Short mmCIF file of C-alpha atoms and ligand atoms in Angstrom, two decimals:
data_model
loop_
_atom_site.label_atom_id
_atom_site.label_comp_id
_atom_site.label_asym_id
_atom_site.label_seq_id
_atom_site.Cartn_x
_atom_site.Cartn_y
_atom_site.Cartn_z
CA UNK G 897 -0.27 0.27 -0.02
CA UNK G 898 2.65 2.17 0.83
CA UNK G 899 4.87 1.08 -1.87
CA UNK G 900 1.75 2.18 -4.27
CA UNK G 901 1.30 5.90 -2.40
CA UNK G 902 4.52 5.98 -2.89
CA UNK G 903 4.63 5.47 -6.35
CA UNK G 904 1.54 7.37 -7.13
CA UNK G 905 3.80 10.46 -5.35
CA UNK G 906 6.75 9.95 -8.05
CA UNK G 907 4.56 9.38 -10.66
CA UNK G 908 2.94 13.08 -9.49
CA UNK G 909 6.40 14.64 -9.09
CA UNK G 910 7.56 13.60 -12.56
CA UNK G 911 4.59 15.00 -14.26
CA UNK G 912 5.17 18.07 -12.64
CA UNK G 913 8.78 18.10 -13.82
CA UNK G 914 7.85 17.36 -17.23
CA UNK G 915 5.02 19.89 -17.18
CA UNK G 916 7.95 21.95 -16.46
CA UNK G 917 9.81 21.54 -18.63
CA UNK G 918 7.32 21.71 -21.50
CA UNK G 919 6.45 24.95 -20.68
CA UNK G 920 10.06 26.62 -20.31
CA UNK G 921 10.69 25.03 -23.90
CA UNK G 922 7.47 26.40 -25.09
CA UNK G 923 8.79 29.68 -23.06
CA UNK G 924 12.40 29.26 -25.16
CA UNK G 925 10.93 28.70 -28.70
CA UNK G 926 8.87 31.84 -28.32
CA UNK G 927 11.51 33.33 -26.74
CA UNK G 928 14.23 32.61 -29.90
CA UNK G 929 11.11 33.46 -32.44
CA UNK G 930 10.42 36.71 -30.95
CA UNK G 931 14.48 37.95 -30.84
CA UNK G 932 14.62 36.27 -34.79
CA UNK G 933 12.00 39.00 -36.04
CA UNK G 934 12.61 41.78 -33.49
CA UNK G 935 16.32 40.96 -34.98
CA UNK G 936 15.36 41.23 -38.28
CA UNK G 937 12.84 43.91 -38.52
CA UNK G 938 15.97 45.93 -37.00
CA UNK G 939 18.06 44.79 -39.91
CA UNK G 940 16.15 45.43 -42.10
CA UNK G 941 15.54 48.64 -40.98
CA UNK G 942 19.22 49.46 -39.88
CA UNK G 943 20.05 47.83 -43.64
CA UNK G 944 19.19 49.93 -46.78
CA UNK G 945 21.97 47.92 -48.60
CA UNK G 946 21.23 47.24 -52.30
CA UNK G 947 22.13 43.23 -53.53
CA UNK G 948 23.53 43.02 -56.99
CA UNK G 949 24.12 39.41 -57.81
CA UNK G 950 23.80 36.51 -60.82
CA UNK G 951 21.11 34.47 -60.96
CA UNK G 952 21.80 31.77 -61.51
CA UNK G 953 25.38 32.27 -59.26
CA UNK G 954 26.79 29.68 -60.77
CA UNK G 955 26.81 27.41 -64.06
CA UNK G 956 28.44 24.41 -65.69
CA UNK G 957 29.13 25.18 -69.59
CA UNK G 958 27.48 23.81 -71.83
CA UNK G 959 25.10 24.42 -72.24
CA UNK G 960 25.15 28.60 -72.83
CA UNK G 961 23.59 30.05 -69.75
CA UNK G 962 22.52 33.29 -69.52
CA UNK G 963 22.95 34.86 -66.43
CA UNK G 964 20.01 37.44 -64.88
CA UNK G 965 22.21 40.34 -63.58
CA UNK G 966 19.56 41.00 -60.23
CA UNK G 967 19.57 43.84 -58.13
CA UNK G 968 17.30 43.70 -54.25
CA UNK G 969 17.34 47.40 -53.40
CA UNK G 970 14.87 46.29 -50.75
CA UNK G 971 12.86 49.61 -50.18
CA UNK G 972 14.83 51.72 -51.73
CA UNK G 973 13.68 53.26 -55.33
CA UNK G 974 17.01 53.01 -57.86
CA UNK G 975 16.98 56.04 -60.19
CA UNK G 976 20.73 55.20 -61.33
CA UNK G 977 22.62 52.67 -61.83
CA UNK G 978 26.56 51.97 -63.04
CA UNK G 979 28.40 48.17 -63.14
CA UNK G 980 30.85 46.74 -64.30
CA UNK G 981 31.18 43.36 -65.17
CA UNK G 982 34.00 41.28 -66.28
CA UNK G 983 34.43 37.89 -67.45
CA UNK G 984 37.05 35.87 -69.18
CA UNK G 985 37.13 36.22 -72.63
CA UNK G 986 39.70 33.55 -73.71
CA UNK G 987 36.51 31.00 -72.26
CA UNK G 988 33.70 33.13 -72.67
CA UNK G 989 32.04 35.34 -75.03
CA UNK G 990 28.59 37.54 -75.43
CA UNK G 991 26.01 35.05 -77.56
CA UNK G 992 24.19 38.38 -78.29
CA UNK G 993 23.28 42.12 -77.31
CA UNK G 994 23.06 42.37 -73.00
CA UNK G 995 19.10 43.09 -73.17
CA UNK G 996 18.74 45.87 -69.91
CA UNK G 997 15.53 46.46 -68.09
CA UNK G 998 13.07 48.39 -69.05
CA UNK G 999 12.48 49.39 -66.07
CA UNK G 1000 16.03 51.90 -66.20
CA UNK G 1001 14.50 52.98 -69.87
CA UNK G 1002 17.65 55.63 -70.53
CA UNK G 1003 19.90 53.36 -71.49
CA UNK G 1004 23.25 55.89 -70.70
CA UNK G 1005 25.99 53.87 -71.77
CA UNK G 1006 25.83 49.40 -72.71
CA UNK G 1007 28.78 47.79 -74.05
CA UNK G 1008 27.92 46.31 -77.38
CA UNK G 1009 28.60 42.56 -77.64
CA UNK G 1010 31.43 42.89 -80.33
CA UNK G 1011 33.13 45.36 -77.80
CA UNK G 1012 32.80 43.22 -75.20
CA UNK G 1013 33.98 40.57 -76.47
CA UNK G 1014 37.18 42.17 -77.43
CA UNK G 1015 37.60 43.00 -73.72
CA UNK G 1016 35.82 40.81 -71.80
CA UNK G 1017 34.58 44.23 -69.94
CA UNK G 1018 30.19 45.31 -69.91
CA UNK G 1019 29.71 48.64 -69.05
CA UNK G 1020 26.14 49.25 -68.09
CA UNK G 1021 24.93 52.93 -66.86
CA UNK G 1022 20.94 53.06 -66.33
CA UNK G 1023 18.68 55.83 -65.62
CA UNK G 1024 15.05 56.40 -65.04
CA UNK G 1025 13.52 58.10 -68.39
CA UNK G 1026 11.93 61.77 -67.42
CA UNK G 1027 8.69 59.55 -67.08
CA UNK G 1028 9.60 57.00 -65.08
CA UNK G 1029 11.12 59.49 -62.71
CA UNK G 1030 7.40 59.07 -60.54
CA UNK G 1031 7.93 54.98 -60.15
CA UNK G 1032 11.37 53.62 -59.64
CA UNK G 1033 12.22 50.24 -59.28
CA UNK G 1034 12.58 49.00 -55.74
CA UNK G 1035 12.87 45.04 -54.74
CA UNK G 1036 13.82 42.48 -56.33
CA UNK G 1037 14.44 43.05 -60.60
CA UNK G 1038 16.59 42.35 -63.07
CA UNK G 1039 18.42 44.53 -64.07
CA UNK G 1040 19.95 42.92 -67.54
CA UNK G 1041 20.45 39.94 -69.43
CA UNK G 1042 23.69 38.37 -69.66
CA UNK G 1043 23.94 35.68 -72.09
CA UNK G 1044 27.44 34.06 -72.04
CA UNK G 1045 28.57 30.81 -74.61
CA UNK G 1046 31.45 29.06 -73.98
CA UNK G 1047 34.13 29.46 -76.34
CA UNK G 1048 36.73 27.24 -75.77
CA UNK G 1049 37.49 23.27 -76.07
CA UNK G 1050 39.54 23.41 -72.79
CA UNK G 1051 38.74 21.49 -70.24
CA UNK G 1052 38.03 22.26 -66.75
CA UNK G 1053 38.12 25.69 -66.75
CA UNK G 1054 37.00 27.53 -63.33
CA UNK G 1055 36.43 31.44 -63.97
CA UNK G 1056 33.97 33.89 -62.78
CA UNK G 1057 31.37 36.26 -63.95
CA UNK G 1058 32.61 39.28 -62.03
CA UNK G 1059 30.87 42.56 -60.78
CA UNK G 1060 33.71 45.36 -60.09
CA UNK G 1061 32.97 46.47 -56.52
CA UNK G 1062 35.37 49.17 -57.04
CA UNK G 1063 33.60 50.65 -60.01
CA UNK G 1064 29.67 50.69 -59.24
CA UNK G 1065 27.28 53.38 -58.22
CA UNK G 1066 24.03 53.03 -57.28
CA UNK G 1067 22.32 55.98 -56.83
CA UNK G 1068 18.94 56.25 -55.04
CA UNK G 1069 15.86 58.50 -56.31
CA UNK G 1070 16.54 61.01 -53.75
CA UNK G 1071 19.66 61.42 -55.22
CA UNK G 1072 21.84 59.04 -52.64
CA UNK G 1073 24.37 56.61 -53.37
CA UNK G 1074 23.56 53.20 -51.89
CA UNK G 1075 25.44 51.00 -49.95
CA UNK G 1076 25.76 48.02 -51.89
CA UNK G 1077 26.97 44.14 -51.64
CA UNK G 1078 27.94 42.21 -55.08
CA UNK G 1079 28.14 38.77 -55.59
CA UNK G 1080 29.85 37.04 -58.07
CA UNK G 1081 28.81 33.84 -60.47
CA UNK G 1082 30.84 30.94 -60.90
CA UNK G 1083 31.49 29.49 -64.13
CA UNK G 1084 33.07 26.31 -64.70
CA UNK G 1085 33.20 24.41 -67.73
CA UNK G 1086 33.83 21.56 -69.77
CA UNK G 1087 34.80 19.71 -66.23
CA UNK G 1088 35.85 16.09 -66.75
CA UNK G 1089 35.46 13.69 -64.53
CA UNK G 1090 39.28 11.21 -64.29
CA UNK G 1091 38.51 8.02 -63.64
CA UNK G 1092 39.30 6.29 -60.18
CA UNK G 1093 42.74 4.69 -61.29
CA UNK G 1094 44.94 6.39 -59.02
CA UNK G 1095 44.49 4.51 -55.62
CA UNK G 1096 45.05 7.71 -53.63
CA UNK G 1097 41.67 8.94 -51.99
CA UNK G 1098 41.23 11.63 -54.52
CA UNK G 1099 38.45 13.99 -53.98
CA UNK G 1100 36.45 15.32 -56.24
CA UNK G 1101 39.21 16.26 -59.59
CA UNK G 1102 37.90 20.19 -59.52
CA UNK G 1103 40.42 22.06 -61.00
CA UNK G 1104 43.34 23.76 -58.76
CA UNK G 1105 41.36 26.85 -58.10
CA UNK G 1106 43.71 28.83 -61.06
CA UNK G 1107 43.37 32.21 -59.91
CA UNK G 1108 40.64 34.02 -61.78
CA UNK G 1109 41.73 36.00 -64.49
CA UNK G 1110 40.96 39.82 -63.27
CA UNK G 1111 40.99 41.91 -66.25
CA UNK G 1112 43.75 43.95 -66.52
CA UNK G 1113 42.89 47.11 -66.45
CA UNK G 1114 44.89 48.60 -69.36
CA UNK G 1115 45.53 52.47 -68.74
CA UNK G 1116 43.91 53.32 -72.12
CA UNK G 1117 44.02 56.92 -72.34
CA UNK G 1118 40.59 58.27 -72.58
CA UNK G 1119 39.62 59.70 -76.19
CA UNK G 1120 39.33 63.69 -76.28
CA UNK G 1121 36.36 65.22 -75.59
CA UNK G 1122 35.11 67.08 -78.42
CA UNK G 1123 32.24 69.51 -79.40
CA UNK G 1124 31.21 69.41 -83.12
CA UNK G 1125 28.53 70.84 -85.17
CA UNK G 1126 27.09 68.79 -88.14
CA UNK G 1127 25.41 69.77 -91.00
CA UNK G 1128 21.49 67.95 -91.31
CA UNK G 1129 20.55 68.54 -94.45
CA UNK G 1130 22.17 70.98 -98.04
CA UNK G 1131 21.65 74.81 -97.07
CA UNK G 1132 20.14 76.38 -99.63
CA UNK G 1133 19.41 80.43 -100.51
CA UNK G 1134 16.02 80.87 -99.02
CA UNK G 1135 15.69 77.62 -97.28
CA UNK G 1136 16.09 76.50 -93.58
CA UNK G 1137 19.12 73.72 -92.85
CA UNK G 1138 19.47 72.30 -89.59
CA UNK G 1139 22.85 71.69 -87.42
CA UNK G 1140 23.86 68.92 -85.02
CA UNK G 1141 25.34 70.17 -82.17
CA UNK G 1142 27.06 67.01 -80.71
CA UNK G 1143 29.35 66.61 -77.91
CA UNK G 1144 31.86 62.62 -77.89
CA UNK G 1145 33.92 62.42 -74.36
CA UNK G 1146 34.82 58.99 -73.17
CA UNK G 1147 35.36 61.13 -69.29
CA UNK G 1148 32.37 61.48 -67.47
CA UNK G 1149 31.06 65.34 -68.02
CA UNK G 1150 28.58 67.15 -66.05
CA UNK G 1151 28.44 69.91 -67.96
CA UNK G 1152 28.30 71.69 -71.63
CA UNK G 1153 29.10 75.16 -72.83
CA UNK G 1154 29.20 75.76 -76.63
CA UNK G 1155 29.63 79.24 -77.79
CA UNK G 1156 29.59 79.26 -81.30
CA UNK G 1157 30.30 82.47 -84.11
CA UNK G 1158 28.38 82.95 -87.82
CA UNK G 1159 28.46 85.41 -90.25
CA UNK G 1160 25.16 87.33 -89.69
CA UNK G 1161 25.04 88.08 -93.57
CA UNK G 1162 25.03 84.52 -94.90
CA UNK G 1163 22.52 82.93 -92.15
CA UNK G 1164 20.76 83.67 -89.55
CA UNK G 1165 19.06 81.03 -86.66
CA UNK G 1166 15.67 80.77 -86.81
CA UNK G 1167 15.23 78.29 -83.39
CA UNK G 1168 17.38 75.87 -81.09
CA UNK G 1169 15.52 72.56 -80.57
CA UNK G 1170 16.90 71.13 -77.35
CA UNK G 1171 17.58 67.82 -77.35
CA UNK G 1172 18.02 66.68 -73.75
CA UNK G 1173 21.07 64.83 -73.96
CA UNK G 1174 22.12 65.48 -70.35
CA UNK G 1175 19.04 65.49 -68.23
CA UNK G 1176 19.35 68.50 -66.13
CA UNK G 1177 18.57 72.24 -67.56
CA UNK G 1178 19.57 73.56 -71.20
CA UNK G 1179 19.66 77.62 -71.07
CA UNK G 1180 20.19 78.44 -75.25
CA UNK G 1181 20.44 82.04 -77.07
CA UNK G 1182 21.01 83.43 -80.14
CA UNK G 1183 22.14 87.13 -81.43
CA UNK G 1184 21.07 87.41 -85.21
CA UNK G 1185 23.10 90.84 -85.01
CA UNK G 1186 26.53 89.74 -83.67
CA UNK G 1187 26.28 86.55 -84.97
CA UNK G 1188 26.57 84.55 -81.66
CA UNK G 1189 24.82 81.33 -80.31
CA UNK G 1190 25.02 80.19 -76.59
CA UNK G 1191 23.91 76.92 -75.89
CA UNK G 1192 24.86 74.94 -71.97
CA UNK G 1193 23.57 71.92 -71.08
CA UNK G 1194 23.94 70.55 -67.29
CA UNK G 1195 23.30 67.30 -65.98
CA UNK G 1196 20.66 66.60 -62.84
CA UNK G 1197 22.90 66.26 -59.49
CA UNK G 1198 24.57 62.99 -59.04
CA UNK G 1199 24.55 62.06 -63.17
CA UNK G 1200 26.96 62.47 -65.08
CA UNK G 1201 27.14 61.48 -69.00
CA UNK G 1202 29.60 59.24 -70.81
CA UNK G 1203 29.29 58.69 -74.72
CA UNK G 1204 28.82 60.76 -78.04
CA UNK G 1205 25.37 62.06 -79.09
CA UNK G 1206 23.43 65.59 -79.82
CA UNK G 1207 23.36 68.08 -77.64
CA UNK G 1208 21.13 70.61 -79.30
CA UNK G 1209 20.04 70.93 -83.01
CA UNK G 1210 20.16 74.36 -84.64
CA UNK G 1211 18.07 76.14 -87.66
CA UNK G 1212 19.09 78.43 -89.89
CA UNK G 1213 18.00 80.03 -92.57
CA UNK G 1214 20.41 80.69 -95.69
CA UNK G 1215 20.77 84.60 -96.70
CA UNK G 1216 23.22 84.72 -98.94
CA UNK G 1217 25.07 82.19 -101.43
CA UNK G 1218 28.86 81.23 -100.67
CA UNK G 1219 30.95 79.53 -97.84
CA UNK G 1220 30.55 80.49 -94.88
CA UNK G 1221 32.13 79.17 -90.81
CA UNK G 1222 30.42 78.50 -88.30
CA UNK G 1223 33.20 78.84 -85.15
CA UNK G 1224 33.22 77.09 -81.69
CA UNK G 1225 34.96 80.39 -79.34
CA UNK G 1226 37.79 78.20 -77.34
CA UNK G 1227 40.69 79.14 -75.62
CA UNK G 1228 42.60 76.85 -73.16
CA UNK G 1229 41.91 77.46 -69.58
CA UNK G 1230 38.93 79.61 -69.99
CA UNK G 1231 35.76 79.68 -68.59
CA UNK G 1232 33.80 82.39 -71.04
CA UNK G 1233 33.97 79.99 -74.09
CA UNK G 1234 33.42 76.39 -75.00
CA UNK G 1235 33.69 73.69 -71.85
CA UNK G 1236 33.20 70.26 -71.11
CA UNK G 1237 33.33 69.97 -67.32
CA UNK G 1238 34.16 66.91 -66.18
CA UNK G 1239 32.74 65.31 -63.36
CA UNK G 1240 35.42 63.85 -61.35
CA UNK G 1241 37.77 67.25 -61.49
CA UNK G 1242 35.60 69.91 -62.53
CA UNK G 1243 38.28 70.94 -64.99
CA UNK G 1244 37.72 71.85 -68.69
CA UNK G 1245 38.26 68.92 -70.62
CA UNK G 1246 37.27 70.09 -74.03
CA UNK G 1247 39.88 69.80 -77.04
CA UNK G 1248 40.02 72.40 -79.50
CA UNK G 1249 36.54 72.55 -81.34
CA UNK G 1250 37.02 72.30 -85.56
CA UNK G 1251 35.18 74.74 -87.10
CA UNK G 1252 32.07 73.75 -89.47
CA UNK G 1253 32.47 75.43 -92.99
CA UNK G 1254 29.46 75.11 -95.20
CA UNK G 1255 28.61 75.50 -98.52
CA UNK G 1256 25.00 77.50 -98.92
CA UNK G 1257 24.00 77.14 -103.08
CA UNK G 1258 21.16 79.03 -105.00
CA UNK G 1259 18.05 77.68 -104.96
CA UNK G 1260 16.86 75.69 -108.25
CA UNK G 1261 14.47 77.02 -110.82
CA UNK G 1262 13.97 75.10 -114.04
CA UNK G 1263 13.25 76.74 -117.68
CA UNK G 1264 10.95 75.05 -120.02
CA UNK G 1265 11.84 75.02 -123.53
CA UNK G 1266 10.43 73.68 -127.15
CA UNK G 1267 9.71 74.44 -130.15
CA UNK G 1268 6.21 74.05 -132.45
CA UNK G 1269 4.84 73.74 -136.17
CA UNK G 1270 4.18 77.40 -136.20
CA UNK G 1271 5.51 80.00 -138.57
CA UNK G 1272 5.88 83.29 -138.52
CA UNK G 1273 6.64 86.36 -136.68
CA UNK G 1274 4.95 84.82 -133.29
CA UNK G 1275 7.28 82.06 -133.35
CA UNK G 1276 7.08 79.42 -130.23
CA UNK G 1277 5.23 81.28 -127.99
CA UNK G 1278 2.94 78.82 -125.93
CA UNK G 1279 1.22 78.65 -122.50
CA UNK G 1280 0.88 75.57 -121.30
CA UNK G 1281 1.40 73.41 -117.66
CA UNK G 1282 4.75 71.86 -116.79
CA UNK G 1283 4.51 69.40 -113.74
CA UNK G 1284 7.25 66.58 -112.20
CA UNK G 1285 6.81 62.63 -111.57
CA UNK G 1286 7.06 63.87 -108.07
CA UNK G 1287 3.74 66.03 -108.01
CA UNK G 1288 5.26 69.69 -109.04
CA UNK G 1289 2.93 71.12 -111.44
CA UNK G 1290 3.59 74.92 -112.25
CA UNK G 1291 2.05 76.79 -115.49
CA UNK G 1292 4.43 78.53 -118.19
CA UNK G 1293 4.21 80.63 -120.66
CA UNK G 1294 7.45 81.09 -124.06
CA UNK G 1295 8.67 83.78 -125.62
CA UNK G 1296 9.44 83.44 -129.64
CA UNK G 1297 12.47 81.29 -128.70
CA UNK G 1298 9.83 78.64 -127.01
CA UNK G 1299 11.66 79.60 -123.52
CA UNK G 1300 10.24 80.03 -120.42
CA UNK G 1301 11.03 82.37 -118.13
CA UNK G 1302 12.54 80.44 -114.90
CA UNK G 1303 10.20 78.78 -112.28
CA UNK G 1304 11.07 77.97 -109.11
CA UNK G 1305 11.76 74.12 -107.84
CA UNK G 1306 11.19 72.51 -104.68
CA UNK G 1307 14.40 72.69 -102.43
CA UNK G 1308 14.56 69.42 -102.13
CA UNK G 1309 14.43 68.51 -105.79
CA UNK G 1310 18.14 69.73 -105.96
CA UNK G 1311 20.88 66.90 -106.83
CA UNK G 1312 17.73 64.34 -108.08
CA UNK G 1313 16.93 63.32 -111.40
CA UNK G 1314 13.03 63.85 -112.25
CA UNK G 1315 10.87 63.15 -115.27
CA UNK G 1316 9.04 66.24 -115.97
CA UNK G 1317 6.14 66.59 -118.65
CA UNK G 1318 4.73 69.68 -120.73
CA UNK G 1319 0.99 69.93 -122.16
CA UNK G 1320 -0.11 72.86 -124.27
CA UNK G 1321 -3.34 72.78 -125.34
CA UNK G 1322 -3.38 71.14 -129.24
CA UNK G 1323 -0.55 69.51 -128.42
CA UNK G 1324 0.33 65.90 -127.73
CA UNK G 1325 1.90 66.05 -123.98
CA UNK G 1326 6.19 65.40 -124.17
CA UNK G 1327 8.30 64.14 -121.44
CA UNK G 1328 12.16 65.12 -120.37
CA UNK G 1329 14.40 63.67 -117.69
CA UNK G 1330 16.91 66.07 -115.87
CA UNK G 1331 19.55 65.85 -113.26
CA UNK G 1332 17.78 69.16 -111.39
CA UNK G 1333 21.20 71.20 -110.37
CA UNK G 1334 21.17 73.91 -107.54
CA UNK G 1335 20.58 77.03 -109.96
CA UNK G 1336 18.84 77.63 -113.10
CA UNK G 1337 18.05 74.20 -114.97
CA UNK G 1338 17.04 74.54 -118.57
CA UNK G 1339 14.56 71.15 -119.65
CA UNK G 1340 14.38 71.03 -123.50
CA UNK G 1341 10.92 69.19 -124.68
CA UNK G 1342 12.35 69.29 -128.47
CA UNK G 1343 9.30 69.99 -130.52
CA UNK G 1344 5.63 69.64 -129.57
CA UNK G 1345 3.54 67.02 -131.49
CA UNK G 1346 0.24 69.26 -132.64
CA UNK G 1347 -2.62 67.55 -133.91
CA UNK G 1348 -4.37 66.73 -130.14
CA UNK G 1349 -7.37 69.34 -130.73
CA UNK G 1350 -9.29 67.40 -128.29
CA UNK G 1351 -6.79 67.27 -125.81
CA UNK G 1352 -8.05 63.50 -124.82
CA UNK G 1353 -4.21 62.09 -125.68
CA UNK G 1354 -4.15 60.90 -128.93
CA UNK G 1355 -4.31 62.42 -132.63
CA UNK G 1356 -6.95 60.56 -133.93
CA UNK G 1357 -10.13 60.83 -136.30
CA UNK G 1358 -12.16 62.88 -133.99
CA UNK G 1359 -9.08 65.57 -134.17
CA UNK G 1360 -9.33 65.21 -138.09
CA UNK G 1361 -13.36 66.16 -137.64
CA UNK G 1362 -12.55 68.63 -134.89
CA UNK G 1363 -10.02 70.14 -137.81
CA UNK G 1364 -12.52 70.28 -140.93
CA UNK G 1365 -15.22 72.08 -138.96
CA UNK G 1366 -12.81 74.85 -139.26
CA UNK G 1367 -11.77 74.63 -142.59
CA UNK G 1368 -10.77 77.65 -144.35
CA UNK G 1369 -11.39 79.25 -140.29
CA UNK G 1370 -8.85 80.02 -138.49
CA UNK G 1371 -7.97 79.60 -134.57
CA UNK G 1372 -6.61 76.03 -132.67
CA UNK G 1373 -6.04 74.03 -135.54
CA UNK G 1374 -4.42 76.79 -137.47
CA UNK G 1375 -0.89 74.70 -136.75
CA UNK G 1376 1.65 76.64 -138.76
CA UNK G 1377 0.14 79.71 -137.60
CA UNK G 1378 -0.11 81.32 -141.14
CA UNK G 1379 -3.73 82.58 -140.39
CA UNK G 1380 -5.60 79.78 -142.56
CA UNK G 1381 -7.26 75.92 -141.79
CA UNK G 1382 -6.08 74.02 -144.87
CA UNK G 1383 -4.04 71.52 -146.14
CA UNK G 1384 -0.61 72.00 -144.83
CA UNK G 1385 -2.59 71.75 -141.12
CA UNK G 1386 -4.18 68.79 -142.64
CA UNK G 1387 -0.73 67.93 -143.23
CA UNK G 1388 0.94 69.12 -139.59
CA UNK G 1389 -1.81 67.00 -138.08
CA UNK G 1390 -1.48 63.21 -140.12
CA UNK G 1391 2.48 63.17 -139.26
CA UNK G 1392 1.05 62.54 -136.10
CA UNK G 1393 -1.43 60.10 -136.91
CA UNK G 1394 -2.21 57.77 -133.80
CA UNK G 1395 0.39 59.10 -131.48
CA UNK G 1396 -0.34 59.55 -127.93
CA UNK G 1397 0.91 61.45 -124.60
CA UNK G 1398 4.33 60.48 -123.48
CA1 CA S 2184 -7.54 63.81 -129.52
CA1 CA S 2185 -2.73 77.40 -141.51
#
């Protein structure tokens, strides 16, 4: 009985101990869970760091692999990313052009496939387009697709697709430089599993860790920074023409000033179109009495520009025929003239710009030349319509020599060949082909074919009957202009019987 009681007591105690332990365990679990979340929340909150890495982070070639360069910006809205990537171009190459995210639609720089495969370097500089500034990307998103293919038969290659953590810039939408953590991807290629004949306990026969071929940072001297003006369309007297102001720089720049002199007796500025190459403001002005153009364009804070592009288009009116020059005002180390300012140093790095020399050509005009069956003092005086195959149409009248006064042609006709047609009432339409030059052009239609009395494009019995209707009279059937319609006119008409319009 006592025995039984003691057993019961012991059982009760052990149940108590068991319950206590269970409670403690539960408490511990709850405590750790709670602490973990507190820790994690703190971590997320404290950490604005952007992760930039590849998906997948390891690949065995073959097959060829397209890596997704991925950004995890957490809660930060991204405004700008500059990232440089290296691969060993003795083993790998891009199989196609890199595709970048539409979320950063302004592609400021993207190394082309051929260049990347030559250097083993990829530079991507992406920013928001103007429309995207309201909705910058955040969280996890794909920055670019990097399609790599294997180009070697060599075995046991161990390499890396590497992000240059020394040359990376990630800027938030509030223009803050963000901290980042990069992770490279491992590239393994043509891995051979050596047959296990050696008795030595070999581990997997991975190639010894060959030092990853860090890209040789060739100290290539940057290309000179230039400003240039070029013609977009030919300058023709009395017409507008446009020029393109371009900058080219391999050094990041933050501002451009172009000061250009022109001869106001030859041209005048009509307007300046801002091409918004740099994302900040553009200020431009021109003075048509002094012959001076000033264009300044600057980057938004935190941005810089590298590349070649059009800063602005300057539209001129050509006022006088002849050659004329557009000269950049430039003096080394001076700040009042043309400058291109480097982002890093704030120094003017512009090399002396070349002037643009243009020749303003005369506009084109057309004189019609023809002969008729007319005799007597009136010569070849007719009135008619001259048309081109391109829709141009104008009336003309000829003098006794059969030559018209000059008719102005559209400027775009210069340098091109057109078919012209001349039509005079009572005559068949004639064609002539002409290469239009600037200045005066003479289009010779030769001898007009008489007899199309009703202007239907063919000389036939209907025309003949109309001629009979005015026989011994006058008027349009008097094709030799001797004052009477008779056999002589009949003879002229039947020479062209059944002939048709050109
Ligand atoms: Ca006819
Ligand atoms: Ca006659």
